[in-house]
Coordinates of C-alpha atoms (C1' of nucleotides) in Angstrom, one line a residue:
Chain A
X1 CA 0.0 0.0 0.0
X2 CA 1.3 3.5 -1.1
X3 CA 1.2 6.4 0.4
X4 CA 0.1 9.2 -1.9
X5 CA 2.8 11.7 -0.7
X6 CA 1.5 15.3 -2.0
X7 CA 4.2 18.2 -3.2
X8 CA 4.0 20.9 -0.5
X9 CA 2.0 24.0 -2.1
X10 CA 2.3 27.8 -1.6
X11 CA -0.2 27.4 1.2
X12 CA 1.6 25.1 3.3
X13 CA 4.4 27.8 3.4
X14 CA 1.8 30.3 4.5
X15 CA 1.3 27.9 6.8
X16 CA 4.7 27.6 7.9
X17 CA 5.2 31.2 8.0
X18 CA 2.2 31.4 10.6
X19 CA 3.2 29.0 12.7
X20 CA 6.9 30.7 13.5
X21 CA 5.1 33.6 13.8
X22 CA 2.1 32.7 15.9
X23 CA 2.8 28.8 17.0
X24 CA -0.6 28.6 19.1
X25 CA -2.6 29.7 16.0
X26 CA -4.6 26.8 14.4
X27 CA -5.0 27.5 10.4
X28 CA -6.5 24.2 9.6
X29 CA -9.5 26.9 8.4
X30 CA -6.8 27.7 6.0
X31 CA -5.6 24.2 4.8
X32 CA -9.4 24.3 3.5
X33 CA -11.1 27.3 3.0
X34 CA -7.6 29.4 2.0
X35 CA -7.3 27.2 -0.8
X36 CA -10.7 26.5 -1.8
X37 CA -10.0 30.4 -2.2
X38 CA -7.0 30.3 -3.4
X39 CA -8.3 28.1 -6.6
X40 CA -11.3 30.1 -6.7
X41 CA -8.5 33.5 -7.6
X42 CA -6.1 31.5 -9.5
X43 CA -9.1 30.1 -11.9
X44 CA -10.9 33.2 -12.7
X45 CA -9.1 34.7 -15.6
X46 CA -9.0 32.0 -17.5
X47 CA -12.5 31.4 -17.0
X48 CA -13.4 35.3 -17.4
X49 CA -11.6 34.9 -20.9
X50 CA -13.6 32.4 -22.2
X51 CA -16.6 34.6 -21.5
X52 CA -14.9 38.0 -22.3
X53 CA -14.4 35.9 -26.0
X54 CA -17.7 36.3 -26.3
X55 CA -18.5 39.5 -25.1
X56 CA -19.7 38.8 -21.5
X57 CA -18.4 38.9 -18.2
X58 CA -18.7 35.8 -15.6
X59 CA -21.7 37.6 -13.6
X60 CA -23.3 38.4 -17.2
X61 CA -23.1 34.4 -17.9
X62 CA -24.0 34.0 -14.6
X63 CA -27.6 35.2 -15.3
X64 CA -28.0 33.2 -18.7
X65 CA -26.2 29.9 -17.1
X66 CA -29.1 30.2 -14.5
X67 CA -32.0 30.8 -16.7
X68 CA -30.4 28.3 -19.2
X69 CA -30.3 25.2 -16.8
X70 CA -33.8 26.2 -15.0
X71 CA -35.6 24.6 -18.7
X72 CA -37.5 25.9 -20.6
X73 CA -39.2 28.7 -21.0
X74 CA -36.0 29.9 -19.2
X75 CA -37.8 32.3 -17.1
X76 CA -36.9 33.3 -13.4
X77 CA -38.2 36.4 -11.4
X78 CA -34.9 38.5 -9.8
X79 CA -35.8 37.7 -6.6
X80 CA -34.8 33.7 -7.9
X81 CA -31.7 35.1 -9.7
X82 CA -30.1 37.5 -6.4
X83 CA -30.9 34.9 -4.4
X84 CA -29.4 32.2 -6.5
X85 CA -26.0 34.2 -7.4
X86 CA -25.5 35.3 -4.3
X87 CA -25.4 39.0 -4.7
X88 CA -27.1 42.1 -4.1
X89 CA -31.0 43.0 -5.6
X90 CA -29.3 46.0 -6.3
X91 CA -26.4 44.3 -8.5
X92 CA -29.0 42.2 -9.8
X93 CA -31.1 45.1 -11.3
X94 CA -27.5 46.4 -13.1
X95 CA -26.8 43.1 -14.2
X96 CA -30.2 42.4 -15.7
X97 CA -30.4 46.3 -17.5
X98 CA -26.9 45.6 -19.3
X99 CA -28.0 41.8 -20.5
X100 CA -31.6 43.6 -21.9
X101 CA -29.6 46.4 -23.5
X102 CA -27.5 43.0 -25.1
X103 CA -30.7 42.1 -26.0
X104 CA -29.9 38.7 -24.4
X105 CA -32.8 38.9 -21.7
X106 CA -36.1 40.1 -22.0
X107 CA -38.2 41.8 -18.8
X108 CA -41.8 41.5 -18.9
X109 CA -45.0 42.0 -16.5
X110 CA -45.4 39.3 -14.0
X111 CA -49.4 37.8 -14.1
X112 CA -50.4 37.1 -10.7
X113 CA -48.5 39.4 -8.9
X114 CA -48.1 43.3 -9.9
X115 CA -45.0 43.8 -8.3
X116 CA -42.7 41.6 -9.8
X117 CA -41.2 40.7 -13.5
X118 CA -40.2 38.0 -15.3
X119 CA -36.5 37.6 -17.5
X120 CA -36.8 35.5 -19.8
X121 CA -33.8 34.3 -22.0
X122 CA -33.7 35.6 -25.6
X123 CA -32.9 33.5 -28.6
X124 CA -29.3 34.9 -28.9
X125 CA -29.3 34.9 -25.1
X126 CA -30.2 31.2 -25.0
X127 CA -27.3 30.7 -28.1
X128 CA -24.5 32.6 -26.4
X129 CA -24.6 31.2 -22.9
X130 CA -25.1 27.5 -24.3
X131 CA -21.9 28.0 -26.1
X132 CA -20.1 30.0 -23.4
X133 CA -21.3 27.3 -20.6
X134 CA -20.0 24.6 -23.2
X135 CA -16.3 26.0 -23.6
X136 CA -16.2 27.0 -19.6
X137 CA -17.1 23.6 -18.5
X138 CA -14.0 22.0 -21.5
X139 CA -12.0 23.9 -19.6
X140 CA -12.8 23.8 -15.6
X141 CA -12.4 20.2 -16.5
X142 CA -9.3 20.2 -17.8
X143 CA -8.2 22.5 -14.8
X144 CA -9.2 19.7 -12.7
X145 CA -7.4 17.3 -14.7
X146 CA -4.5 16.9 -12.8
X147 CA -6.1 14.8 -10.4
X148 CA -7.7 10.7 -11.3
X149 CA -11.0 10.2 -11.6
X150 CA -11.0 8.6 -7.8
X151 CA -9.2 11.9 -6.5
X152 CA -12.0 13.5 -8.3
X153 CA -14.7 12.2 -6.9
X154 CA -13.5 11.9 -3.4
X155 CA -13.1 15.7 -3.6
X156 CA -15.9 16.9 -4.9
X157 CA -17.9 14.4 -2.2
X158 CA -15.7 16.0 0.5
X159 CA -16.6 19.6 -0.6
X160 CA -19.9 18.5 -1.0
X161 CA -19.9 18.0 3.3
X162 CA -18.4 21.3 3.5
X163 CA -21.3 22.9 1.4
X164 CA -24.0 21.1 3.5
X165 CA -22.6 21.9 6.7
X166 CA -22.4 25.1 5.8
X167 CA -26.0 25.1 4.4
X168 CA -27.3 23.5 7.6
X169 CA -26.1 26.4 9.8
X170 CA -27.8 28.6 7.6
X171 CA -31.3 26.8 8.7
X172 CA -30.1 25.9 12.1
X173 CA -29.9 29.7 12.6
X174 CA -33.2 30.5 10.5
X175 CA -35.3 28.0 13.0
X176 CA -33.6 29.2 16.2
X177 CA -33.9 33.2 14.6
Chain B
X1 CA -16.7 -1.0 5.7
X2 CA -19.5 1.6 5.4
X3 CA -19.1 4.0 2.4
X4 CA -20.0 7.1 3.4
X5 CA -22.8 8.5 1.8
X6 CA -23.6 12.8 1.9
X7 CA -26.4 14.5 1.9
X8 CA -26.9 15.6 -2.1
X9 CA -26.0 19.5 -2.0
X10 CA -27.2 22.6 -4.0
X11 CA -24.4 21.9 -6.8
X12 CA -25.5 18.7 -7.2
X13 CA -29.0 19.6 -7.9
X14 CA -28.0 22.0 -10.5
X15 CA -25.8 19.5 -12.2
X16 CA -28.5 17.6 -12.5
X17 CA -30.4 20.4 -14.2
X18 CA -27.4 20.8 -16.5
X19 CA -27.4 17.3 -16.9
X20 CA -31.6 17.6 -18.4
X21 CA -30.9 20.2 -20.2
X22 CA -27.3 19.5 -21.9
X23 CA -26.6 15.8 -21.3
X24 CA -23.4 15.5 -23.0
X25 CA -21.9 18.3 -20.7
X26 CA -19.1 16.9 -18.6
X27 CA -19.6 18.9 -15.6
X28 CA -16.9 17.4 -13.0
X29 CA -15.5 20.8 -13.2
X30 CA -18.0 22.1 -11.3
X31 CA -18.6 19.3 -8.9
X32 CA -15.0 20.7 -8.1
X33 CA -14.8 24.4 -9.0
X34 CA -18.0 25.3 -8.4
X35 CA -18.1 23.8 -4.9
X36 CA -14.7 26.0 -4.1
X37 CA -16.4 29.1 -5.4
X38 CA -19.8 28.8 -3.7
X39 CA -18.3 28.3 -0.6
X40 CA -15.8 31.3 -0.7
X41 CA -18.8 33.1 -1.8
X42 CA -20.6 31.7 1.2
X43 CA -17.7 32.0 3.8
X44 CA -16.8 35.4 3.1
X45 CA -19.8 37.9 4.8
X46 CA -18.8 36.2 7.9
X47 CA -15.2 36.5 8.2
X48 CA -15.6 40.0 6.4
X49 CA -17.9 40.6 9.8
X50 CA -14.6 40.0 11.6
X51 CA -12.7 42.4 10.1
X52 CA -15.2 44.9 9.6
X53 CA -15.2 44.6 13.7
X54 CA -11.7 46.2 13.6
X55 CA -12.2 48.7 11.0
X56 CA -10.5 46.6 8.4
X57 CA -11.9 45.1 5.0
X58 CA -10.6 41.6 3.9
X59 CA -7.9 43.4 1.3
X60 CA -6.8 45.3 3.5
X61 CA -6.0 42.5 6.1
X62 CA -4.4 40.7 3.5
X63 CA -2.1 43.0 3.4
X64 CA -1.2 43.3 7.0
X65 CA -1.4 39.6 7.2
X66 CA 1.2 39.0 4.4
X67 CA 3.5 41.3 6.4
X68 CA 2.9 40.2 9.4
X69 CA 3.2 36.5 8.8
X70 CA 7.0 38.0 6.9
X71 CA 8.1 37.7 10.3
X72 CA 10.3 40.6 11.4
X73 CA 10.9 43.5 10.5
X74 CA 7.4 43.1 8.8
X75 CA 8.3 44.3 5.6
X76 CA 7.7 43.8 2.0
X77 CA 8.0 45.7 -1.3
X78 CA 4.5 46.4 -3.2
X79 CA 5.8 44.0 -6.1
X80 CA 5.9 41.2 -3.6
X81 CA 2.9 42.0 -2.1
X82 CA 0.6 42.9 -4.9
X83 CA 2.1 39.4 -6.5
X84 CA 1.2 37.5 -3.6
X85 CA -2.0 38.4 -3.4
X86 CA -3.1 38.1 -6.6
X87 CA -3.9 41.6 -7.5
X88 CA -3.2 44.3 -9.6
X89 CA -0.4 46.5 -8.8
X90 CA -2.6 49.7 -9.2
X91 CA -5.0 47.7 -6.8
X92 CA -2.4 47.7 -4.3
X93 CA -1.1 51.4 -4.4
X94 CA -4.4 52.1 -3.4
X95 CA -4.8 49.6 -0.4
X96 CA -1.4 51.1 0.9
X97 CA -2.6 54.7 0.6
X98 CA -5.8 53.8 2.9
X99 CA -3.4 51.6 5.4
X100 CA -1.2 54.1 5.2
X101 CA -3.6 57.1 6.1
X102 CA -5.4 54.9 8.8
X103 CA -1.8 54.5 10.6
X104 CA -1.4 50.5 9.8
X105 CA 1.6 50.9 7.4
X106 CA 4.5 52.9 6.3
X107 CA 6.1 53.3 3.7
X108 CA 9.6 55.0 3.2
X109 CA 12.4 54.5 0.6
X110 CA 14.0 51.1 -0.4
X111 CA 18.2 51.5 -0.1
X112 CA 19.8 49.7 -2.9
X113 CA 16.8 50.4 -5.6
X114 CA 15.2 54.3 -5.9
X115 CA 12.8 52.9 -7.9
X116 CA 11.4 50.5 -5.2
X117 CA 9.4 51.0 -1.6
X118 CA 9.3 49.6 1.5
X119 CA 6.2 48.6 3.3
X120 CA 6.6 48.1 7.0
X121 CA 3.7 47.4 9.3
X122 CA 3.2 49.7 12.5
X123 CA 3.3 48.6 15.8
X124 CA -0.7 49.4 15.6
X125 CA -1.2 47.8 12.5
X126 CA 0.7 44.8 13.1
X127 CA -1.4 44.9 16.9
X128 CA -4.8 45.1 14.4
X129 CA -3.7 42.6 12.1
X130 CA -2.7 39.9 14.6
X131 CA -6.2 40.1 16.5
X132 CA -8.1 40.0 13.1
X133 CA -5.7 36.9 12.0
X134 CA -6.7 35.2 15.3
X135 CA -10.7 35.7 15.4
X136 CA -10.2 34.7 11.9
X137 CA -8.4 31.6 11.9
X138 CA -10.6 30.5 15.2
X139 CA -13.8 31.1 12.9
X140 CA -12.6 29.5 9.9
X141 CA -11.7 26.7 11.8
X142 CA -15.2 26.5 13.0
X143 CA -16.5 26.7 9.7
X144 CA -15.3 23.7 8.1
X145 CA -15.3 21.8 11.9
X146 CA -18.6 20.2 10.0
X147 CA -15.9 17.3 9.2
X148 CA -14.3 14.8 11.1
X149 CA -10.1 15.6 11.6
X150 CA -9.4 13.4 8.9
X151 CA -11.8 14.7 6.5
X152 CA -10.3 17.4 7.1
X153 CA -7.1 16.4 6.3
X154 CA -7.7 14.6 3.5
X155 CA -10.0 17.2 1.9
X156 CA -6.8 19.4 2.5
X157 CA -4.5 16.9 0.9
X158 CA -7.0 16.7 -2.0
X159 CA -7.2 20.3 -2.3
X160 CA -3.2 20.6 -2.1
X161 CA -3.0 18.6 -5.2
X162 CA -5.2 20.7 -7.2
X163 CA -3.3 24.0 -6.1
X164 CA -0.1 22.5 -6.8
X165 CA -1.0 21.1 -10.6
X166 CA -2.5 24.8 -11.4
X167 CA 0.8 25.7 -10.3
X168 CA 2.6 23.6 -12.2
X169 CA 0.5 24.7 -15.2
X170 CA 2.3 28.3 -14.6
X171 CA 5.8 26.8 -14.5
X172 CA 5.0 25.0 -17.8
X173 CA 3.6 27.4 -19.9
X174 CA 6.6 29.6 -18.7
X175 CA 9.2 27.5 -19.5
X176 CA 8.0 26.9 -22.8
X177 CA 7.9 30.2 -22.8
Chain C
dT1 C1' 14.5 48.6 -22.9
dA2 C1' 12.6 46.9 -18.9
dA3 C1' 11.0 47.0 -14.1
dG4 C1' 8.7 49.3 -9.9
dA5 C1' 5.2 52.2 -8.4
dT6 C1' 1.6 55.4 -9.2
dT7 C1' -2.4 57.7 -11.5
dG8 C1' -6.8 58.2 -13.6
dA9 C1' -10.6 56.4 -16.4
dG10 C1' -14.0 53.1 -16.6
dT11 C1' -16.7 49.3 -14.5
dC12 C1' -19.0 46.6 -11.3
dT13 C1' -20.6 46.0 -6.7
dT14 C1' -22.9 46.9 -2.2
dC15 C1' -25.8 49.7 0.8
dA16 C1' -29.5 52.4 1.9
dA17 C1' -33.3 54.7 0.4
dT18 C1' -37.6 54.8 -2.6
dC19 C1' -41.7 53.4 -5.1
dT20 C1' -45.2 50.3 -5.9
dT21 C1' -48.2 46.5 -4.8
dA22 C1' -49.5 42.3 -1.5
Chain D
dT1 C1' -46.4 46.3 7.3
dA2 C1' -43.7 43.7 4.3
dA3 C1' -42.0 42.1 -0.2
dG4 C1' -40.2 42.9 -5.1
dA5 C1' -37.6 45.8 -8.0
dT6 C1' -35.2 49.9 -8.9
dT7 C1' -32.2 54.0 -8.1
dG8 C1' -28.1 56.6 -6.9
dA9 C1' -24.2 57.4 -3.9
dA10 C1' -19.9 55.5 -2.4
dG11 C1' -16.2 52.2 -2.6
dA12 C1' -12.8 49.0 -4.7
dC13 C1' -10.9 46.9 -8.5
dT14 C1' -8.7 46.4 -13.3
dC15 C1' -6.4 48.3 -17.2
dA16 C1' -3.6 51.2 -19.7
dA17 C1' -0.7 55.1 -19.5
dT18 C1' 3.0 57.6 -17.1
dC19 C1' 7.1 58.7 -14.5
dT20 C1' 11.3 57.4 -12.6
dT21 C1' 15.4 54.5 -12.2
dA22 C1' 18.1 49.9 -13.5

DNA sequence: TAAGATTGAGTCTTCAATCTTA
DNA sequence: TAAGATTGAAGACTCAATCTTA
């Protein structure tokens, strides 16, 4: 049985660092959640060049990527899209203005309830993010492709932990709130 | 042995949109990628909480923390920093003018180049910095304590791996040149 | 010629109102 | 009263140009 011995990475020397500075420190957080950040940084560009090829930016494709893989009629109210993205009604509204002006989203009345609208994927909008989704996922998978298919998998199960942990605190708080 | 099995997450659930809507999509990238995004997304209001306690945003602590963790004299030039961190250079003059005027840092002439600068953290800022590193490291830890230790350790091996092959990548494609 | 640091223009985001309807 | 969407002010970042020194 071998050992899978791992090269030490820029993150372990942070760690290293830390700990002659501040022994009593524990950055296990860091082992983690520094380099799931880390990978996050070190990923984007190339990512936001695949989408820049085609004149949008990653929160742009965001939007279409969402509407895209909710189905047909690719619809979604704002509220849906913030909440789903993770950022700000406010960003949203910005967001949502600059896709329409692309004509790559339509806004329309919401029936049923007078306050609310619905965006709706155009034709080209549906076209571009298909494509864009298509090239960003060749290449998130080749960025991944220095690990086996076991590695793979073992990770992305462990992450997935991390993702419902941190998901079940969210309603822990919401039903004790 | 009992495989462990976990909870199906909110990535998994849009895969498997994806997976209706463009079958032939490899989307492992995202089982990976995506995961590491969403929860640096997630993570980040709450350990930006921390520092906003101290009067500090996250890009400005990364800055005091990659001094301070430079062990004494706590100093760096801008190019190492602003490398390091993974921003722009004209990013960074700007964090140092703010840490500057706020008393954190200083910054005085570098002997040996006049083109280059010396950042040296302040006895307050490196006082600010080490609290914030502390009350970050101790929430951090309690975010991912959702896993068992060696979860946690293997999830950090796993993660290792992937910084060290987008590393590698770098290396490479320099090389070749 | 190139490297280090800075500047200013342009862009995107959040936050805190605001307006409208439930 | 609260929820949905929008607006505008304020802040931070990138990019490209600039200035100085190697």
């Amino acid at each position: 049985m071998s050992r899978q011995v791992t090269q030490r990475d820029r993150i372990d020397a942070r760690r290293e660092q830390w700990a002659r500075e501040l022994p009593e420190v524990d950055t296990i957080g860091m082992a983690i959640l520094g380099r799931a950040r880390w990978i996050t940084l070190k990923v984007r560009p190339r990512i936001e060049a695949v989408f820049a090829a085609r004149e949008l930016d990653s929160g742009e494709l965001d939007v279409l990527a969402t509407l895209l893989r909710s189905g047909r009629p690719y619809r979604l109210r704002p509220t849906e899209l913030y909440r789903s993205l993770m950022i700000s009604s406010g960003g949203l509204t910005a967001r949502l203005a600059r896709l329409e002006r692309a004509g790559l989203v339509a806004r329309s009345a919401a029936e049923g309830d007078a306050r609310s609208v619905l965006v709706e994927l155009t034709k080209e909008g549906r076209r571009r993010a298909e494509a864009a989704f298509r090239e960003d996922m060749a290449l998130e998978a080749e960025l991944v492709g220095g690990l086996t298919v076991a590695e793979r998998e073992q990770l992305a199960a462990l992450l997935r932990k991390v993702v419902v942990s941190l998901d079940d605190e969210d309603a822990g708080a919401a039903a004790r709130g």
